[in-house]
Tab-separated table of C-alpha atoms and ligand atoms in Angstrom:
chain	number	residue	atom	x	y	z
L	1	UNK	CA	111.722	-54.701	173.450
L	2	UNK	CA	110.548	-51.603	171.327
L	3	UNK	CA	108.305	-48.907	171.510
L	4	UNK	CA	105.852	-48.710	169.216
L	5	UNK	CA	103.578	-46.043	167.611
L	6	UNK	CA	100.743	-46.578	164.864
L	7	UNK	CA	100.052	-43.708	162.931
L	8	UNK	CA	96.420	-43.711	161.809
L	9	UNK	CA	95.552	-46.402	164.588
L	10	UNK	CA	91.732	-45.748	164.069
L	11	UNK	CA	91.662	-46.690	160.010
L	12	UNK	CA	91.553	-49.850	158.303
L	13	UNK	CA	95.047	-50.270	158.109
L	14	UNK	CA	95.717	-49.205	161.427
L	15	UNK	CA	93.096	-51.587	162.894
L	16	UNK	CA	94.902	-54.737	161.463
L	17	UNK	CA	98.452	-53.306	162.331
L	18	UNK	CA	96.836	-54.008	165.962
L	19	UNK	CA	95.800	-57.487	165.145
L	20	UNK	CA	99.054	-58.169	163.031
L	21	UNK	CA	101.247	-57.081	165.624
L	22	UNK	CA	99.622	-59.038	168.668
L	23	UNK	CA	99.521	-62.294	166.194
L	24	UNK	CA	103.098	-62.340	165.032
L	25	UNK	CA	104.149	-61.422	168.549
L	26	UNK	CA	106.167	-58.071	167.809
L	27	UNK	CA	108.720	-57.457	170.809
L	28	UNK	CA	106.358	-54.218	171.988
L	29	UNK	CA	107.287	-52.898	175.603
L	30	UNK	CA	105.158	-49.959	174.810
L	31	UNK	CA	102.056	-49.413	172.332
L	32	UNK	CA	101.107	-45.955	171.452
L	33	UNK	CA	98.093	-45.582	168.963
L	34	UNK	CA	98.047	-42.353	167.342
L	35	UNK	CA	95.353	-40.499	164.571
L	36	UNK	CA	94.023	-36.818	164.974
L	37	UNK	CA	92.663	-34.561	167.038
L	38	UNK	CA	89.122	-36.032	166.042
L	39	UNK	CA	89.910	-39.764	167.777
L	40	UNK	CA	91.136	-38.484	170.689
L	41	UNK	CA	88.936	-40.291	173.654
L	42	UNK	CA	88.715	-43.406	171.418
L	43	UNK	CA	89.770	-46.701	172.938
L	44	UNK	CA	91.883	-49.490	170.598
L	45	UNK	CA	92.082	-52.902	171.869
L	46	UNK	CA	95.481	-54.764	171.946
L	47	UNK	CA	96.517	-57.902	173.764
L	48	UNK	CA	93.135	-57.461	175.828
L	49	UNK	CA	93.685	-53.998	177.018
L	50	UNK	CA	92.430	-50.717	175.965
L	51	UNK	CA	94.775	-48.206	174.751
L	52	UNK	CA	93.534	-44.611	174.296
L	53	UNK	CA	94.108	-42.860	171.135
L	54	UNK	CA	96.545	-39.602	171.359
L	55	UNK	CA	96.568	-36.855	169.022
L	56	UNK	CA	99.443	-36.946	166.789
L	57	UNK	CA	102.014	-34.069	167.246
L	58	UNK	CA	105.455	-33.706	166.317
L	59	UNK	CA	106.392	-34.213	169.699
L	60	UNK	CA	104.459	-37.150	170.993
L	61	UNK	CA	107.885	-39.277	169.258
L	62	UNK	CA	110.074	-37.825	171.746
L	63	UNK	CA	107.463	-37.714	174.844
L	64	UNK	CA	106.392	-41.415	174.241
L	65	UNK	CA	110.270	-42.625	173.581
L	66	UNK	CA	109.155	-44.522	170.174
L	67	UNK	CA	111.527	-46.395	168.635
L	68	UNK	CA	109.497	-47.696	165.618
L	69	UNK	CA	106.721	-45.897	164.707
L	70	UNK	CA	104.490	-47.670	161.344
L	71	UNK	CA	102.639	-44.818	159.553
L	72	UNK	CA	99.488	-45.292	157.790
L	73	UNK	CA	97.407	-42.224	157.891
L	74	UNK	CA	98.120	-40.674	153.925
L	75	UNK	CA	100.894	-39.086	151.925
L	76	UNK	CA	100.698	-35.560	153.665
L	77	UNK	CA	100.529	-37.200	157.396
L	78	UNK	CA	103.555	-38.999	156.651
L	79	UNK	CA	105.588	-36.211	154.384
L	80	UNK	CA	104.726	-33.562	158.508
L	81	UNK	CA	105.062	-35.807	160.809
L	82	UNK	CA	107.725	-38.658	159.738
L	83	UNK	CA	110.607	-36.379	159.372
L	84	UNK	CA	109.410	-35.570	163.419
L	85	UNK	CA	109.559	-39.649	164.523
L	86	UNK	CA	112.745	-39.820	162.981
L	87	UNK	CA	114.232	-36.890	164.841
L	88	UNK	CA	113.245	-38.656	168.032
L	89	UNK	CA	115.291	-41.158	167.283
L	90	UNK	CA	112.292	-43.391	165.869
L	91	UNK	CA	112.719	-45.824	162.646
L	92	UNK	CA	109.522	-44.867	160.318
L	93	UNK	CA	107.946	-48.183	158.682
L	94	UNK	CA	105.792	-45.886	156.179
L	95	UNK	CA	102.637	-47.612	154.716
L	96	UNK	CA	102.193	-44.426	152.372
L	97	UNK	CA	103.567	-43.514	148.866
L	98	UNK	CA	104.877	-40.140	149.958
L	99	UNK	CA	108.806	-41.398	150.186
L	100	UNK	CA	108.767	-44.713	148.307
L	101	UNK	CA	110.478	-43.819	145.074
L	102	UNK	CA	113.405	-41.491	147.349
L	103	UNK	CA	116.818	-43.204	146.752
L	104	UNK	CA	117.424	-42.596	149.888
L	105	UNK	CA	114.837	-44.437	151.548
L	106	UNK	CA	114.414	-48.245	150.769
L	107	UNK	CA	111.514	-49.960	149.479
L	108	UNK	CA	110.851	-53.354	150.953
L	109	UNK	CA	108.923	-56.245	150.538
L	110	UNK	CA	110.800	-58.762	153.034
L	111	UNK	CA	110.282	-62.140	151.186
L	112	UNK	CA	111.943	-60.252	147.806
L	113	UNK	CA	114.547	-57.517	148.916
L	114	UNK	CA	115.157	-58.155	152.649
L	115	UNK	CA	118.522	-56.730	152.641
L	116	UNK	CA	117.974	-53.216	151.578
L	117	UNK	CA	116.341	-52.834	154.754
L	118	UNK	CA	120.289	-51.873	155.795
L	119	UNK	CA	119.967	-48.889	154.023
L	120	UNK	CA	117.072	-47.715	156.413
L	121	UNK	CA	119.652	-45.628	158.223
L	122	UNK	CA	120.134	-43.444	155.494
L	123	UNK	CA	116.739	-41.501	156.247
L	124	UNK	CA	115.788	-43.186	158.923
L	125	UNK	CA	112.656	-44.381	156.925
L	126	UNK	CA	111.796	-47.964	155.418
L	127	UNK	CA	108.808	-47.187	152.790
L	128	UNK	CA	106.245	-50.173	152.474
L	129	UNK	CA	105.305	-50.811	149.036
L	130	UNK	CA	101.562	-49.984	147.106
L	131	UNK	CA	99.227	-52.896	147.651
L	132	UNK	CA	98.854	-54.216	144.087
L	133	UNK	CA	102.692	-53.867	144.106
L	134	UNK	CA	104.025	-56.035	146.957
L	135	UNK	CA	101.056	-58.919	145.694
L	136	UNK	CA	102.915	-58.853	142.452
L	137	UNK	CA	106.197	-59.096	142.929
L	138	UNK	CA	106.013	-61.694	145.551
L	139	UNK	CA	105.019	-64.116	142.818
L	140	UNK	CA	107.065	-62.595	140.306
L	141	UNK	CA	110.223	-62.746	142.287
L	142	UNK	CA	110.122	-66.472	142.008
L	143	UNK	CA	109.548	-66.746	138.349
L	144	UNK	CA	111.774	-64.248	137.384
L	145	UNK	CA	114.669	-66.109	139.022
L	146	UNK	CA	113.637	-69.228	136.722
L	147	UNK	CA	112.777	-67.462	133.324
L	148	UNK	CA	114.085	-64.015	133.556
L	149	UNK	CA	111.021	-61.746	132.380
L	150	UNK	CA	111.413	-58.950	130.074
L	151	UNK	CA	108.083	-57.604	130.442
L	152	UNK	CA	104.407	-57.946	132.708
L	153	UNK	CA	101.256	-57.159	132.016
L	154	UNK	CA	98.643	-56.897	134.404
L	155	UNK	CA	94.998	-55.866	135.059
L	156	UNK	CA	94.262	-55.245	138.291
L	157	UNK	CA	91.108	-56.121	140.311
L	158	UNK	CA	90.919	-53.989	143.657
L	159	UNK	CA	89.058	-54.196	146.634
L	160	UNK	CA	87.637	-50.757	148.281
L	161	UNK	CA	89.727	-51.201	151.259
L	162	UNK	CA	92.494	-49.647	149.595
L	163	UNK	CA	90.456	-46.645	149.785
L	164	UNK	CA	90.237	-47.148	153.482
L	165	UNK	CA	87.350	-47.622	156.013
L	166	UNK	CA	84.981	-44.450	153.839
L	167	UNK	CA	85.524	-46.621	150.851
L	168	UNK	CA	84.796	-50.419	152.679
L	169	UNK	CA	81.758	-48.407	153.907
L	170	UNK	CA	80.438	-46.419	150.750
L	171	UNK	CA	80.239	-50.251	149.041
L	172	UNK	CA	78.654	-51.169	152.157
L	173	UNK	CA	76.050	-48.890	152.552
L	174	UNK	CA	75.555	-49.499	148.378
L	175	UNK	CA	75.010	-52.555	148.755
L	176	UNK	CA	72.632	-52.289	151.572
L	177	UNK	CA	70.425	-49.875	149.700
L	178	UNK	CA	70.195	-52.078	146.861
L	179	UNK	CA	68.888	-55.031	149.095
L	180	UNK	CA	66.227	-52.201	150.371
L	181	UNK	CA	65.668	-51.094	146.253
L	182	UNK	CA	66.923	-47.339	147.312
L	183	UNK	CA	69.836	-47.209	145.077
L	184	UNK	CA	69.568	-43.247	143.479
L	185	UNK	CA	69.918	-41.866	147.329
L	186	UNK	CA	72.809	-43.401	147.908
L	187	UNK	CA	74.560	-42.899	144.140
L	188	UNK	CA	74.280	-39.557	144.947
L	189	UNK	CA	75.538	-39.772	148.758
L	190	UNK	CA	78.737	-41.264	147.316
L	191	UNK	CA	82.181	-39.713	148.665
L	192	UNK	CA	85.376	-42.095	147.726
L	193	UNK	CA	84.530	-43.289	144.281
L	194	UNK	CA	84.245	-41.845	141.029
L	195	UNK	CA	81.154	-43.802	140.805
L	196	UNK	CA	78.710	-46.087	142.289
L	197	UNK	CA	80.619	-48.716	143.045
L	198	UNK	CA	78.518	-51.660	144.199
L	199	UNK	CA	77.417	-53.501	141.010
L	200	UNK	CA	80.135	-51.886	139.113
L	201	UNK	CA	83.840	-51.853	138.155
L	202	UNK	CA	86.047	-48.251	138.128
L	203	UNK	CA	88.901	-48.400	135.751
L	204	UNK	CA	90.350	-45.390	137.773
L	205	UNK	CA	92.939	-45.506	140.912
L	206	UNK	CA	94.300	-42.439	141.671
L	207	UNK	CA	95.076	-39.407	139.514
L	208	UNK	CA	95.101	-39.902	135.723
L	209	UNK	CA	98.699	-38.592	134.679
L	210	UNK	CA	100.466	-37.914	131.206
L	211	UNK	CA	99.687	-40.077	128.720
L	212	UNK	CA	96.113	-41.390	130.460
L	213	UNK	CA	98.292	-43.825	132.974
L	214	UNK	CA	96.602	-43.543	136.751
L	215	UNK	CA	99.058	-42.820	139.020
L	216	UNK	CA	98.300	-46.353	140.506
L	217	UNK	CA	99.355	-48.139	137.280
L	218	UNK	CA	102.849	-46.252	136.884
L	219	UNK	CA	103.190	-47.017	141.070
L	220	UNK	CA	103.299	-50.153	139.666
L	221	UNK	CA	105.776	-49.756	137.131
L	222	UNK	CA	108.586	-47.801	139.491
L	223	UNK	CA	107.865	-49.700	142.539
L	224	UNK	CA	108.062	-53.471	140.969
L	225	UNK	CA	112.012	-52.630	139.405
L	226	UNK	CA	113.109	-50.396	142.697
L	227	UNK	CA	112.222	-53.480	144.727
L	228	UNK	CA	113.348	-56.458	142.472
L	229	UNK	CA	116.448	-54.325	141.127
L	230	UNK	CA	115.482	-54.909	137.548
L	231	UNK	CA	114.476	-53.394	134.058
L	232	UNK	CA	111.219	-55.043	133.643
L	233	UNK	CA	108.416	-53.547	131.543
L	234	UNK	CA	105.427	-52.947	133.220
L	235	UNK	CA	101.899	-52.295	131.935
L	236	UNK	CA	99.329	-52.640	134.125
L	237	UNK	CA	95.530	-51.360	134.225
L	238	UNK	CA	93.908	-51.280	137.903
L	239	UNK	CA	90.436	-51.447	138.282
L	240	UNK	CA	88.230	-51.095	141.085
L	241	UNK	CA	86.002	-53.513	141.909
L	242	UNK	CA	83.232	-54.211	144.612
L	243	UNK	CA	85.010	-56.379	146.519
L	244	UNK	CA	85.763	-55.861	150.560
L	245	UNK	CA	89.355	-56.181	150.990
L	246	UNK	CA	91.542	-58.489	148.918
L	247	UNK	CA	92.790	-57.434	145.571
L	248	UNK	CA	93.511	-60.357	142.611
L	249	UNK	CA	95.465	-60.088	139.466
L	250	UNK	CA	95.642	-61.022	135.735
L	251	UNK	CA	99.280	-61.121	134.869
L	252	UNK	CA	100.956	-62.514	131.997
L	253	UNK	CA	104.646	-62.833	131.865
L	254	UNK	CA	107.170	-62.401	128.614
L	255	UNK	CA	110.325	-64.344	129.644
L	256	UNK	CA	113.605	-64.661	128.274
L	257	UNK	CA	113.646	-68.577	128.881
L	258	UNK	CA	111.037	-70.925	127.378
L	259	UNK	CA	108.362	-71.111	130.259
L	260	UNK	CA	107.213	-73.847	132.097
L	261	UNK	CA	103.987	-74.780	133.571
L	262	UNK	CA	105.159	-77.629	135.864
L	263	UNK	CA	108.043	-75.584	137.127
L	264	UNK	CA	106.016	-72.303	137.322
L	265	UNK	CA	103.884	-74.251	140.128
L	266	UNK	CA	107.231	-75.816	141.803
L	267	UNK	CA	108.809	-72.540	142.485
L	268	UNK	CA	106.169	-70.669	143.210
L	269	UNK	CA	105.032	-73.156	145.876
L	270	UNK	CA	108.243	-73.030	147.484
L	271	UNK	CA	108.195	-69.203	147.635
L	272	UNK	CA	108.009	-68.029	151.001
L	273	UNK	CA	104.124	-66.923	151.795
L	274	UNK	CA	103.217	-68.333	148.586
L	275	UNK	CA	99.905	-70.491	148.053
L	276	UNK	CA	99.612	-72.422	144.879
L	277	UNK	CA	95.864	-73.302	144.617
L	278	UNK	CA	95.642	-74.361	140.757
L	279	UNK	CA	93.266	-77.426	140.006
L	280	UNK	CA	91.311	-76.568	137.067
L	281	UNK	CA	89.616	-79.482	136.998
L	282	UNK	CA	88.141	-79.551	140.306
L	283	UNK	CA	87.430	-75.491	140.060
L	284	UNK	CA	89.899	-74.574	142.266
L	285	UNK	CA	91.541	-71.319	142.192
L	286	UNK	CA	92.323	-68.194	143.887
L	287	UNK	CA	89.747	-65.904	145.024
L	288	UNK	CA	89.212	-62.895	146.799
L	289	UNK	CA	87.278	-65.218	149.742
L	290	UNK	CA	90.136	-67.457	150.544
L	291	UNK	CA	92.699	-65.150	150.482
L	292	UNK	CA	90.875	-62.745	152.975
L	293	UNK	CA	92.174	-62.271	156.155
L	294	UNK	CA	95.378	-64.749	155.510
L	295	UNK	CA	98.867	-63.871	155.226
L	296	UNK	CA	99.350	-65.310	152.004
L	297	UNK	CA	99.733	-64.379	148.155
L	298	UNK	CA	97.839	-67.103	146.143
L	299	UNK	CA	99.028	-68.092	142.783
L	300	UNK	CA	96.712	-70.381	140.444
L	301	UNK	CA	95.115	-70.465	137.210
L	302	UNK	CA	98.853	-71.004	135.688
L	303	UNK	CA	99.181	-71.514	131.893
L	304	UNK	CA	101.347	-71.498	128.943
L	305	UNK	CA	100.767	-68.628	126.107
L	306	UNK	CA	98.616	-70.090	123.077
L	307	UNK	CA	101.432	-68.601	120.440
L	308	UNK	CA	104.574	-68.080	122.554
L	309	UNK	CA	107.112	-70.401	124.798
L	310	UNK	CA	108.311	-67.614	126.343
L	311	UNK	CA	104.674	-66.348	127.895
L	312	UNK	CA	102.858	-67.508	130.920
L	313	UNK	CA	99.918	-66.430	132.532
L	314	UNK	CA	98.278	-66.672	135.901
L	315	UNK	CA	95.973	-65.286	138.309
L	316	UNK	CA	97.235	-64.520	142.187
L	317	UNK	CA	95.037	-62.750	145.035
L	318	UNK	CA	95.982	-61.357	148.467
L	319	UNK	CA	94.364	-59.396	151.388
L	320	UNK	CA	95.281	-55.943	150.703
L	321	UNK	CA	94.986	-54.710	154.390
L	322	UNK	CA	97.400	-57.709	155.512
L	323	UNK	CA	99.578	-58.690	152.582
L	324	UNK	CA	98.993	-55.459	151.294
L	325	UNK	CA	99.896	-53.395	153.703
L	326	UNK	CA	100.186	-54.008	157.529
L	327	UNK	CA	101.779	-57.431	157.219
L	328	UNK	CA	104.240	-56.430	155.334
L	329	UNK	CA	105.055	-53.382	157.054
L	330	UNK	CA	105.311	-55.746	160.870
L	331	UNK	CA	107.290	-58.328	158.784
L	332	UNK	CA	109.912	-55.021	157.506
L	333	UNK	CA	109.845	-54.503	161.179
L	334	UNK	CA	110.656	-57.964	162.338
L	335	UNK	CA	112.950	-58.189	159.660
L	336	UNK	CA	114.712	-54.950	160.813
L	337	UNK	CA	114.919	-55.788	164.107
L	338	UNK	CA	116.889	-59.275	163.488
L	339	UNK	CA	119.066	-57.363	161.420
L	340	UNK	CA	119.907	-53.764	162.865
L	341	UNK	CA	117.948	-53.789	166.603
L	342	UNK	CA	120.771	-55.097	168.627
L	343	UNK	CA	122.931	-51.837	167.465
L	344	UNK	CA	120.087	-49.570	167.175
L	345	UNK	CA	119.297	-50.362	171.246
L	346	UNK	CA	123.027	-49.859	172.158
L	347	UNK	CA	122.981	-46.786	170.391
L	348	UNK	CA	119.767	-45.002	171.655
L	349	UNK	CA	119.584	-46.079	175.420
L	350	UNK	CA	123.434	-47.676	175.419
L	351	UNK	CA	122.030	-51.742	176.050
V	401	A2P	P1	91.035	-40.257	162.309
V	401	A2P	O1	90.207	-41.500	162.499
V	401	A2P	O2	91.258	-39.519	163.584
V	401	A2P	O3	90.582	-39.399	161.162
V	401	A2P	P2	91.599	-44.822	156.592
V	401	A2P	O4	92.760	-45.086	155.663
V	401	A2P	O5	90.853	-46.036	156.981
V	401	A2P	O6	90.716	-43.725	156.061
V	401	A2P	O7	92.262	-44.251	157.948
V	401	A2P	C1	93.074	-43.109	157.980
V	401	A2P	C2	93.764	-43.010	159.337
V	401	A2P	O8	94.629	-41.871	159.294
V	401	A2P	C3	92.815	-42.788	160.489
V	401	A2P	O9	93.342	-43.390	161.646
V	401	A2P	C4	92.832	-41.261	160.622
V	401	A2P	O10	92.524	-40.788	161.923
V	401	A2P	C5	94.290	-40.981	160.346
V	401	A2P	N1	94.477	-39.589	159.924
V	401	A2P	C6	93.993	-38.992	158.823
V	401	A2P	N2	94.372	-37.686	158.776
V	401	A2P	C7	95.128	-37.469	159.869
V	401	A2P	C8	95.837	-36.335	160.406
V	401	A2P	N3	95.852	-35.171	159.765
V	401	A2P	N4	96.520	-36.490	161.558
V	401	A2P	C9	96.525	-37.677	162.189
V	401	A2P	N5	95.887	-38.783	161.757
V	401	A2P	C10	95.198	-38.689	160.603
């Protein structure tokens, strides 16, 4: 038994690292939820008690004895207070991009790369993969093992909750002043987005960088051959869109093999966390309602390139604050603890 600390316990992340953990039944002796000075007094729930929120210092680690402490509060939270968790003899599960592209520090999604997670000891950090990244390769992974791709494009649809709770609520609050016809106050009340974002889609994630790529479309790029190993070329184009909190994607794939429609759907389906929901003729798809609030990635809308054997394309959707993030992040922790807890315990307390 482990304990645990959630860094940025009061977000939207941190919120479903809370559900995540009490569904999948994480080994916690201890939970500790952690955000700034400005939560302290709040209450989190968690298996029917109410934790209070602590400030997070570099020295709560040591005082609270954490073992594994998942971070989820930003890049600059993570690059101050990480290096601390680990000096307390934590292991960080970091939901942020601050240390994902280090070659020190392994970037996991656990149905794809499960056994880098042994290099975790290098740092003493496990980084958890962007959103739109770990949705992606978890149906790529599969299909790139049957046609070996050369190259993916993809366009992005993204819910706000990537932004976190401001952003669920700026579309929220949008929304509702466009059901009361009050629209132009709250434009111009707008914080997250670039621009109103209810009734609207943002072609803009992050910084724009050299050559007018966001810094969420080359995330993309780095993060999808660190995790699978490979050489594949990426393009992708992420767009916001006003939808709550699960993210879909247009991807087409250029393989080295001929491509096949029949097997596409076999191997997929027998991916683990994979949903294959593709019956055309009876309108059934993916969508950003039946993914939400799953565990799954769903995979549909699978066809064959008008021109080209080689080129398939398909449509998958996931909940980005599950899937996306905390999900993944308990599952690197379940994974880690099957694989490196036994020693880890024996080391720190000597059982
Ligand atoms: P707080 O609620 O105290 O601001 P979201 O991604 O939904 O915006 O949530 C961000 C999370 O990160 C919140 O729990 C927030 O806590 C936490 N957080 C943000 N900045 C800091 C900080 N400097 N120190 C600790 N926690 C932080």
């Amino acid at each position: 038994m482990y304990n645990v600390a959630i860094v940025g316990a009061t977000g939207a992340v941190g919120e479903e690292f809370l559900r995540v953990l009490e569904e999948y039944d994480f080994p916690i002796k201890k939970l500790v939820p952690l955000a700034s000075a400005r939560s302290v007094g709040k209450e989190v729930e968690f298996r029917g008690e109410s934790l209070k929120v602590k400030e997070l210092t570099c020295d709560v680690f040591k005082e609270e004895e954490i073992d594994i402490a998942f971070f989820s509060a930003g890049g600059s939270v993570s690059a101050k207070f990480a290096p601390c968790a680990v000096e307390a003899g934590a292991v960080v599960i970091d939901n942020t991009s601050h240390f994902r592209m280090d070659p020190d520090v392994p970037l996991v999604v656990p149905e794809v790369n499960p056994d880098d997670i042994a290099l975790w000891n290098k740092k003493g950090i496990i980084a958890n993969p962007n959103c739109s990244t770990i949705q992606m390769v978890i149906s790529l992974a599969p299909l790139h093992r049957e046609f070996n791709i050369k190259r993916v494009d993809v366009a992005t649809y993204q819910a706000v909750s990537g932004a976190g709770k401001k952003g669920m609520e700026e579309l929220f609050e949008q929304m509702r002043a466009i059901f009361n016809f009050k629209l132009d106050k709250k434009v111009e009340e707008r914080e997250v987005f670039q621009y109103q974002i209810a009734l609207n889609v943002i072609p803009h994630i992050d910084k724009f960088m050299d050559g007018g790529w966001s810094r969420e479309e080359l995330k993309m790029v780095n993060e999808t051959n660190k995790i699978m190993h490979s050489k594949i070329k990426v393009a992708a184009t992420c767009v916001r869109v006003p939808v709550l909190r699960s993210h879909s994607e247009a991807i087409s794939i250029y393989c080295e093999k001929p491509v096949n429609v029949e097997r596409a759907r076999e191997v997929l389906a027998n991916f683990q966390d994979v949903k294959v929901i593709d019956n055309p003729e009876k309108n059934e798809y993916p969508m950003p309602i039946i993914a939400t609030d799953t565990d799954y990635v769903y995979v549909g809308r699978i066809r064959k390139d008008l021109y080209d054997d080689n080129v398939l394309h398909f449509f998958n959707v996931a909940d980005q604050l599950r899937v996306g993030a905390a999900t993944n992040a308990v599952r690197i922790g379940l994974k880690w603890i099957e694989m490196e807890g036994e020693a880890f315990l024996k080391g720190k307390y000597g059982k």
